Short mmCIF file of C-alpha atoms in Angstrom, two decimals:
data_model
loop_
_atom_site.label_atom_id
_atom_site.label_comp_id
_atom_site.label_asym_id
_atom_site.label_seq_id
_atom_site.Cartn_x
_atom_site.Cartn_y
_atom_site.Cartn_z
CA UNK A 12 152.67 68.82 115.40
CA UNK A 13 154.79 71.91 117.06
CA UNK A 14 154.28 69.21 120.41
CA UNK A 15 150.76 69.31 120.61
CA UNK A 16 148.23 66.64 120.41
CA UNK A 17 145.99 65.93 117.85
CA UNK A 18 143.13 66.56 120.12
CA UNK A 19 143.95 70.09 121.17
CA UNK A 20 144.27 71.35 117.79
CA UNK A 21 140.91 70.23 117.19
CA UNK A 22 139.76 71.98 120.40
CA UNK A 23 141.47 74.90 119.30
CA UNK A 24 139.28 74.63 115.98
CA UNK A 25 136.42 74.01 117.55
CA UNK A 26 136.78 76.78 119.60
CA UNK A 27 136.38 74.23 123.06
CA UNK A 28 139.75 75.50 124.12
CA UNK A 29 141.17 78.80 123.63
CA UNK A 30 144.97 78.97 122.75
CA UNK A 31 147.49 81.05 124.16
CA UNK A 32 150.33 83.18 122.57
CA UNK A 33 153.00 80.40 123.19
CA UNK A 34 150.34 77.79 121.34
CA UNK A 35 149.46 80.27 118.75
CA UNK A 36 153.50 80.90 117.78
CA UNK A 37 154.53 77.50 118.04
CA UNK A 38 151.72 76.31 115.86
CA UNK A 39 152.08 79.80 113.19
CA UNK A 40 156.02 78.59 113.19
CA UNK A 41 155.54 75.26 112.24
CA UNK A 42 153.27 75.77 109.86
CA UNK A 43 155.04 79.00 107.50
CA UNK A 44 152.21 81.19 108.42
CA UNK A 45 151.02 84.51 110.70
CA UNK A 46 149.50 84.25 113.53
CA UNK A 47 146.99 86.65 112.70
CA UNK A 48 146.07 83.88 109.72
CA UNK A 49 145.90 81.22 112.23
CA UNK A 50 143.17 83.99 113.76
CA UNK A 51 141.00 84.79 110.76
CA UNK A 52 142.34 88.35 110.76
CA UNK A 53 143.99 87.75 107.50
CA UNK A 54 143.20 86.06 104.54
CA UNK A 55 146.67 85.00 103.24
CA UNK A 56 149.39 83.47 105.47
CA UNK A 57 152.52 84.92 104.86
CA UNK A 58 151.93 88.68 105.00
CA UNK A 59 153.16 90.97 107.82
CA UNK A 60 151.37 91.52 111.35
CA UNK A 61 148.77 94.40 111.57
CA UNK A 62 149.39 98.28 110.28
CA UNK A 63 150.44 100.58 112.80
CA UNK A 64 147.65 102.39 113.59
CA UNK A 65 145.41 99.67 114.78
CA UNK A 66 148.99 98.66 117.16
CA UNK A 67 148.04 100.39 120.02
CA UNK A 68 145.41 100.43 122.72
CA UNK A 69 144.51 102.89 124.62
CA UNK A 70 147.72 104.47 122.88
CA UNK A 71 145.96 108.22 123.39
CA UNK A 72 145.21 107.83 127.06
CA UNK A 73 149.43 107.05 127.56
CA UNK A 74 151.77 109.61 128.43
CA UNK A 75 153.98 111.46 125.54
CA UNK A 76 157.30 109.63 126.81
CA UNK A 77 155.56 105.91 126.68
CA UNK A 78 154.18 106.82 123.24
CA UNK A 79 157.35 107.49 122.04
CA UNK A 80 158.59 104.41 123.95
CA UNK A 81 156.07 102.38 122.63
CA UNK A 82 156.78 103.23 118.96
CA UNK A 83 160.33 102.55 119.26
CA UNK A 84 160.18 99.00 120.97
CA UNK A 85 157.83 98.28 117.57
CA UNK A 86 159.94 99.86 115.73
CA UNK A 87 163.11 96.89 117.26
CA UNK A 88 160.48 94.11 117.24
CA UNK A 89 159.31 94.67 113.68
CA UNK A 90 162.97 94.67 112.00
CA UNK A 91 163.20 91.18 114.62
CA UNK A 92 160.06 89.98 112.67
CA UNK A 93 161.63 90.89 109.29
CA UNK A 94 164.67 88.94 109.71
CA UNK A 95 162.73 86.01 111.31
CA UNK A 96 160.63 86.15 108.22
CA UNK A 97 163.53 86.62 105.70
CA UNK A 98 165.38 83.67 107.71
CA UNK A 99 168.51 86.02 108.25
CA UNK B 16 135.82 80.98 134.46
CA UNK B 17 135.35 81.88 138.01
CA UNK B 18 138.40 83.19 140.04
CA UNK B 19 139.29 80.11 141.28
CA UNK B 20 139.46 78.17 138.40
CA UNK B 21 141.20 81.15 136.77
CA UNK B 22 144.06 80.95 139.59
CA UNK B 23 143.84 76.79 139.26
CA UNK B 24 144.78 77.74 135.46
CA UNK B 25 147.70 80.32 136.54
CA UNK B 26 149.16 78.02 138.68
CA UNK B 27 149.11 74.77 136.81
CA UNK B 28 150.12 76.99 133.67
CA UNK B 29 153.27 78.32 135.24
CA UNK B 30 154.39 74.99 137.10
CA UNK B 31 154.44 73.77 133.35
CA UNK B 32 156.46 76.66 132.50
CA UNK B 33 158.77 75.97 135.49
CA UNK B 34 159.08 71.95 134.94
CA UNK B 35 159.89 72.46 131.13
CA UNK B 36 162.12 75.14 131.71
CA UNK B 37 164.23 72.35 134.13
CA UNK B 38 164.56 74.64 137.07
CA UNK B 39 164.39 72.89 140.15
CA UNK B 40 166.18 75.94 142.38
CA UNK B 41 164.93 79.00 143.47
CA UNK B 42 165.35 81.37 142.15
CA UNK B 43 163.31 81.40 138.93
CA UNK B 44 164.59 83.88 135.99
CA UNK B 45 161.56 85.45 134.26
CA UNK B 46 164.38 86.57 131.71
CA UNK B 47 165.54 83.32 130.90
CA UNK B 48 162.17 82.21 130.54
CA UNK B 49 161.84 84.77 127.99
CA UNK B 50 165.01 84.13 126.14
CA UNK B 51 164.25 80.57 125.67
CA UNK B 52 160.95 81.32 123.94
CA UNK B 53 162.44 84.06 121.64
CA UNK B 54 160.88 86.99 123.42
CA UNK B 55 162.85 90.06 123.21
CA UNK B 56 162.88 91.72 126.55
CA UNK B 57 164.08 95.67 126.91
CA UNK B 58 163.78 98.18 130.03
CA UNK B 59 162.00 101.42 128.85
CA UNK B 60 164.60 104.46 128.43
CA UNK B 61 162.77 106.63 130.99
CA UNK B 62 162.31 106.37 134.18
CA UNK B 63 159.18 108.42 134.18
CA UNK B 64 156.16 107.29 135.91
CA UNK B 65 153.95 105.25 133.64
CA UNK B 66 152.89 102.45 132.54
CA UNK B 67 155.15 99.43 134.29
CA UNK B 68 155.59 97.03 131.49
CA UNK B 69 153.59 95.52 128.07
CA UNK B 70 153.75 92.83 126.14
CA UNK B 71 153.56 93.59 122.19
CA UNK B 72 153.33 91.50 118.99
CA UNK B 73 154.33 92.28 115.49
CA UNK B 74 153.68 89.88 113.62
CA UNK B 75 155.18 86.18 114.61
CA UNK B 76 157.28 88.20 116.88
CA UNK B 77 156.91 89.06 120.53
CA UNK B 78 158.46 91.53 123.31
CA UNK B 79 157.75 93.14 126.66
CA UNK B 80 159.00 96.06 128.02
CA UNK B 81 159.58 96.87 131.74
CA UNK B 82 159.62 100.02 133.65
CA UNK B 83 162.14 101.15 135.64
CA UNK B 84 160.19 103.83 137.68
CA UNK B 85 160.07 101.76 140.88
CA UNK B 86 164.10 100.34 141.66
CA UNK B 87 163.16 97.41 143.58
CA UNK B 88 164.44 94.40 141.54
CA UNK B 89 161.82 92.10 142.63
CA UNK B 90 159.00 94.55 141.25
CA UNK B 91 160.77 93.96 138.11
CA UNK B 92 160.46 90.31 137.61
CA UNK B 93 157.09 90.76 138.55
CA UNK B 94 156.23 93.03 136.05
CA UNK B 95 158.54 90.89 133.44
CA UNK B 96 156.53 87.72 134.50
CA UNK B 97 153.01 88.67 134.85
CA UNK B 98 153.61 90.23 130.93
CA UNK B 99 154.93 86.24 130.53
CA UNK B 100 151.50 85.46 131.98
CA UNK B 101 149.67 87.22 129.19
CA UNK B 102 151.78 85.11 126.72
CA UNK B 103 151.37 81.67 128.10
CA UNK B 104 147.84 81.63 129.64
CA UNK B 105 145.09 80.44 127.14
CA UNK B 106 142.69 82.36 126.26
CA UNK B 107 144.47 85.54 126.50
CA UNK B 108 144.80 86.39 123.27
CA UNK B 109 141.68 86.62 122.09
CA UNK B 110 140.49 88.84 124.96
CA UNK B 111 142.98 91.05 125.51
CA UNK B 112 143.45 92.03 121.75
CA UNK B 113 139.97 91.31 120.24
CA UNK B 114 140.39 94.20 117.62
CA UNK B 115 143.78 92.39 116.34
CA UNK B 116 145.77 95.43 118.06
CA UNK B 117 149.41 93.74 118.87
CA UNK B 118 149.88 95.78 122.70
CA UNK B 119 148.61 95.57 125.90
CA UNK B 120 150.08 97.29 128.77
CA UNK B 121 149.77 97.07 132.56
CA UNK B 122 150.05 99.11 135.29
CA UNK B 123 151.38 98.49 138.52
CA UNK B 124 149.57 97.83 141.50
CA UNK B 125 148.41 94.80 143.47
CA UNK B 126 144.58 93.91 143.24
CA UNK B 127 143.42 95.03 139.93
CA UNK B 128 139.97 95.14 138.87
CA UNK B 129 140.61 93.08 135.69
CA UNK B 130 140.05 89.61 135.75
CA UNK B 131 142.81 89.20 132.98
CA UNK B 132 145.37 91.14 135.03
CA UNK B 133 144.66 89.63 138.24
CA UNK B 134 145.26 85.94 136.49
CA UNK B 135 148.33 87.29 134.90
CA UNK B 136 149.18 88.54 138.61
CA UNK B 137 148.29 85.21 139.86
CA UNK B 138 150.74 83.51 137.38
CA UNK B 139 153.84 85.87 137.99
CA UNK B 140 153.35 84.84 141.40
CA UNK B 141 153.45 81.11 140.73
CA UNK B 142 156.00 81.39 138.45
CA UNK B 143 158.73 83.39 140.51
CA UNK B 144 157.36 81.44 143.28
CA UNK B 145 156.56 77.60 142.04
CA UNK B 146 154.62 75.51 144.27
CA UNK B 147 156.91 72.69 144.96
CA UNK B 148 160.47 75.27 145.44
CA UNK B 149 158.53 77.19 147.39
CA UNK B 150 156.11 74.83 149.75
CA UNK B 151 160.01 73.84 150.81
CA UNK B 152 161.34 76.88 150.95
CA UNK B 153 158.54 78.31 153.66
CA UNK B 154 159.26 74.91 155.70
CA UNK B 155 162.91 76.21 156.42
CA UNK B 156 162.03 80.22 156.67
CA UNK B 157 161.02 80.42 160.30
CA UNK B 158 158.22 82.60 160.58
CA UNK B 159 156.92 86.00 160.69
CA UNK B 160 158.74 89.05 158.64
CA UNK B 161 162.08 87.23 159.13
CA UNK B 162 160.31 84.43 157.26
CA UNK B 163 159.28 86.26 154.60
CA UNK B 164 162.48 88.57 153.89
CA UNK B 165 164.61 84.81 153.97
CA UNK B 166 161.49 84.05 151.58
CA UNK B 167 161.85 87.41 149.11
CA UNK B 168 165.85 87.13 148.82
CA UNK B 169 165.46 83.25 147.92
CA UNK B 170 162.90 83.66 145.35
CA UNK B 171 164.32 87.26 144.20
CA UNK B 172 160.84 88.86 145.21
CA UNK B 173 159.52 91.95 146.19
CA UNK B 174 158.17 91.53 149.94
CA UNK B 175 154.81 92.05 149.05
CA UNK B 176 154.33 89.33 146.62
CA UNK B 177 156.46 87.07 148.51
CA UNK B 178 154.27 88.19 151.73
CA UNK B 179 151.04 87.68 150.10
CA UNK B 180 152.36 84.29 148.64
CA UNK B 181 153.38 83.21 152.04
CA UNK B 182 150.21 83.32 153.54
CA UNK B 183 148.67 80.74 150.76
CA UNK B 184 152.17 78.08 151.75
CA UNK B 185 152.34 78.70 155.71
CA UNK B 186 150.69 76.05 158.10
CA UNK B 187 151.00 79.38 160.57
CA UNK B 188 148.65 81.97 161.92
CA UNK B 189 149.62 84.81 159.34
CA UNK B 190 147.91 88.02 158.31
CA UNK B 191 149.23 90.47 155.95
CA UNK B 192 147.87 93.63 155.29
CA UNK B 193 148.79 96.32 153.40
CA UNK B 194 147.70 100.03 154.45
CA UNK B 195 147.67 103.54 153.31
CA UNK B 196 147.18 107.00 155.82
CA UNK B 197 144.67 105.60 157.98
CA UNK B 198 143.36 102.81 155.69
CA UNK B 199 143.64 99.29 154.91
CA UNK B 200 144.11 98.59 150.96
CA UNK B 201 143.82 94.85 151.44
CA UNK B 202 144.49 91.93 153.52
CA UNK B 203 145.79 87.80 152.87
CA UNK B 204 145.51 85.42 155.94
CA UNK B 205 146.75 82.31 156.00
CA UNK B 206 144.25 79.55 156.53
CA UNK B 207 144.85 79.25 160.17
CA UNK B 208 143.16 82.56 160.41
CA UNK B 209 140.53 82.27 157.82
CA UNK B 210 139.39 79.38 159.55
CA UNK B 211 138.55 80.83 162.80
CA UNK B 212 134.76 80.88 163.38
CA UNK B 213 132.86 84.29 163.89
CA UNK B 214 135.44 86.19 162.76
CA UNK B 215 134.76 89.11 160.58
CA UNK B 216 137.49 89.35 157.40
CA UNK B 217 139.15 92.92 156.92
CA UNK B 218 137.79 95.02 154.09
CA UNK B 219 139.24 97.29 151.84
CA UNK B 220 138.86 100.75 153.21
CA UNK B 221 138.33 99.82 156.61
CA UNK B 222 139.92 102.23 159.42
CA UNK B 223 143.25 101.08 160.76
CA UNK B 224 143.26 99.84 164.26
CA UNK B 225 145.00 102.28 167.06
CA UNK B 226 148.34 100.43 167.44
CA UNK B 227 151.84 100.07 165.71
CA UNK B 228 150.88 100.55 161.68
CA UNK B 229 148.58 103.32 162.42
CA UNK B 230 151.42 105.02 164.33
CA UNK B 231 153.77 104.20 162.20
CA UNK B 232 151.89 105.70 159.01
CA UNK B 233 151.22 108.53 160.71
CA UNK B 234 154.82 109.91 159.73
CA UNK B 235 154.84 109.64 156.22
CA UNK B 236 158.96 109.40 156.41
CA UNK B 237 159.02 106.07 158.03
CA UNK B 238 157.28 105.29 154.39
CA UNK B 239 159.39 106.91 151.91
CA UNK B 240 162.51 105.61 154.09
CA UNK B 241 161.66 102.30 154.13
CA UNK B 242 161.74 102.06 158.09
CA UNK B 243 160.35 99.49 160.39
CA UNK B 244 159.09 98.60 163.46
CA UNK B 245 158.24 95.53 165.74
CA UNK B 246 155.34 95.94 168.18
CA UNK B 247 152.54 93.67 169.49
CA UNK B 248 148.94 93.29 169.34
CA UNK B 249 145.87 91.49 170.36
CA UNK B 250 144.31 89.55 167.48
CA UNK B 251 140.59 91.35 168.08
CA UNK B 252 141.88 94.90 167.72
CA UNK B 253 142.18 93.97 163.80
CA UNK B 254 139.62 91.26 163.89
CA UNK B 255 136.38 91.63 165.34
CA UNK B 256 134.94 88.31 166.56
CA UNK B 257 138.57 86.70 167.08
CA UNK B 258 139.89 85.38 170.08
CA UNK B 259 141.69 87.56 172.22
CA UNK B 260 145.60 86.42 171.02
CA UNK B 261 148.39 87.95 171.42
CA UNK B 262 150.21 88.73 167.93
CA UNK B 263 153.43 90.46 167.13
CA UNK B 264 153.02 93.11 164.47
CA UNK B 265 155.74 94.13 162.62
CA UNK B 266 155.60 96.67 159.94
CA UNK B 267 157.48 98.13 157.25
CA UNK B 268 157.15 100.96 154.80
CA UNK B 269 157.26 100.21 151.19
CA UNK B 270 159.53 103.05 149.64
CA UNK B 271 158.39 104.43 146.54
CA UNK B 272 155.27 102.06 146.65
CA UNK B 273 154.35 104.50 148.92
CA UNK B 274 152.38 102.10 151.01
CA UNK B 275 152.92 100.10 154.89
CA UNK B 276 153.75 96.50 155.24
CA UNK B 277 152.07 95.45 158.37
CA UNK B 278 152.75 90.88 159.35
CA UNK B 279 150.94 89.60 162.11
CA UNK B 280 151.72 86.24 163.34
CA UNK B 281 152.16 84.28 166.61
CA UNK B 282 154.23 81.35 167.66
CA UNK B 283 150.70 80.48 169.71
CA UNK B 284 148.15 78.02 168.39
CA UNK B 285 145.25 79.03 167.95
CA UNK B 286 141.57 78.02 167.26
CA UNK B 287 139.81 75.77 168.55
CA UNK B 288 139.06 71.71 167.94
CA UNK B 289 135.77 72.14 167.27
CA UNK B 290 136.60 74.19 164.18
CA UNK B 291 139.26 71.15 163.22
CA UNK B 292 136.61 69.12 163.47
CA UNK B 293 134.91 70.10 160.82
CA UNK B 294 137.87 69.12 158.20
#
């Protein structure tokens, strides 16, 4: 499944081997659901990523021009993860 | 995970990355990279001082942004790659966003104190830089700074990762070291210099040697302009406990990095059979 082996999904079950990003999308993809459900951080599979105001680390501590930055680059990715989601 | 199996990881993560990507030719495109896994990849409007790139998820979706505060194209891979780094290297997710928060940003600089950052270093250099392209690669580049500028315009690299990377690939006697003012910042030798018995490592902070970089940093313009300089040196004015070797020492300042460049190397061998022996 999403070219992994049998074995290292278990491992990433167990917890014996920790996934990356790339493993985490490929496996959320083939499977229909978030990646933050693959996590535990949501309870059902299809809903959107987190709320915006737990986005940002250490947002406070960044200057006013990466802040803005920052909220228009999520801004761009989140209509991206719309249309992913809508298939358009 | 100690730091070497954490670089063992970065390396054999981003040789993957490499082999499945099919290139076999320097130089490796951090940018295509991205493309072909969907990651949306934008330069921040500003060119402000900040923070030099981030990766960011929303959702099933993922991007990373790149400064453009320092123009040295090579410092842009590098930033674009080592955010790649965060995405492909297990393990990351989970630390770097325990809270579920979908950014995490890095700032530029060399040796960070983060174990995360320096393995997400580790892997921008081994990706831009694959072992196999680039073992060959250092085989044909000569040696010294000439080396490592052939090196940096092959791989599309800044010279200071390509530097630092050169010392790991060279079967030469190679120390690179970068300095500030009147201090060092850090220092990479090639194994033909680690090896070398009684001879005490550089540290970060120690005092510059009198000689060429010292000089050289001195006038803060040979820095900002990017100048540089070709001198010569004896191994034990940087090294206590080395042998008494003749070196050439060229240096360069680092532009807006706002730090010196200093190579030694020698066509000489050096060291001795006893310490051969012991392989």
């Amino acid at each position: 499944m999403a070219g992994f082996q049998p074995s290292a999904i278990s491992h990433f079950e167990s917890g014996r081997r920790s996934p990356s990003f790339d493993n985490l999308k490929r496996l959320a993809d083939t499977l229909s659901v978030t990646i933050d459900y693959l996590l535990g951080r949501q309870t059902v599979p299809t809903t959107a990523g987190p709320v915006a105001e737990k986005l940002f680390r250490n947002f406070g501590q960044m200057s006013a021009e990466d802040q803005d930055d920052i909220a228009k680059f999520a801004a761009i990715l989140a209509e991206k993860n719309r249309r992913r989601q809508d298939g358009t | 995970m100690s730091e070497k199996l954490a670089r063992l990881e970065a390396e054999n993560t981003a040789q993957q990355i490499v082999q499945d990507c099919g290139f076999t030719a320097l130089p490796i495109c951090p940018f295509e990279i991205a493309r072909r896994h969907d990651i949306h990849v934008e330069a921040k409007q500003s060119r402000k001082p900040g923070v030099s790139g981030f990766l960011m998820r929303i959702g099933n979706t993922f991007g990373i942004r790149y400064a453009l505060h320092i123009q040295n194209e090579g410092f842009i891979r590098f930033t674009v790659a080592h955010e790649l780094g965060h995405y492909f290297l297990p393990g990351h997710p989970e630390r770097l966003f325990p809270a579920g928060d979908g950014l995490h940003e890095s700032r530029s600089g060399f040796i960070s104190h983060d174990p995360l950052e320096r393995q997400a270093d580790y892997f921008a250099s081994a990706l831009l830089m694959p072992v196999h392209q680039f073992r060959e690669a250092v085989d044909y580049a000569g040696n010294g700074f000439a080396a490592i500028e052939r090196l940096a315009r092959q791989c599309q690299t800044s010279i200071t990762a390509t530097a630092i990377r050169y010392t790991t690939f060279t079967d030469e006697a190679v120390a690179v070291i970068v300095s500030s003012g009147r201090q060092i910042d850090y220092c990479f030798m090639s194994d033909c210099i680690r090896d070398l018995r009684g001879l005490t490592w550089i540290k970060k902070g120690d005092m510059l040697p009198d000689g060429a970089t010292r000089r050289f940093n001195h006038d803060p313009s040979n820095i900002e302009q990017a100048r540089r300089e070709e001198s010569t040196c004896r191994l034990d004015d940087w090294f206590d406990g080395a042998p008494d070797v003749e070196f050439n020492e060229d240096v360069i300042g680092l532009g807006s990095y706002g730090k010196t460049l200093t190579v030694l190397f020698t066509d000489e061998i050096i060291g001795d059979d006893d310490a051969n022996d012991d392989d």
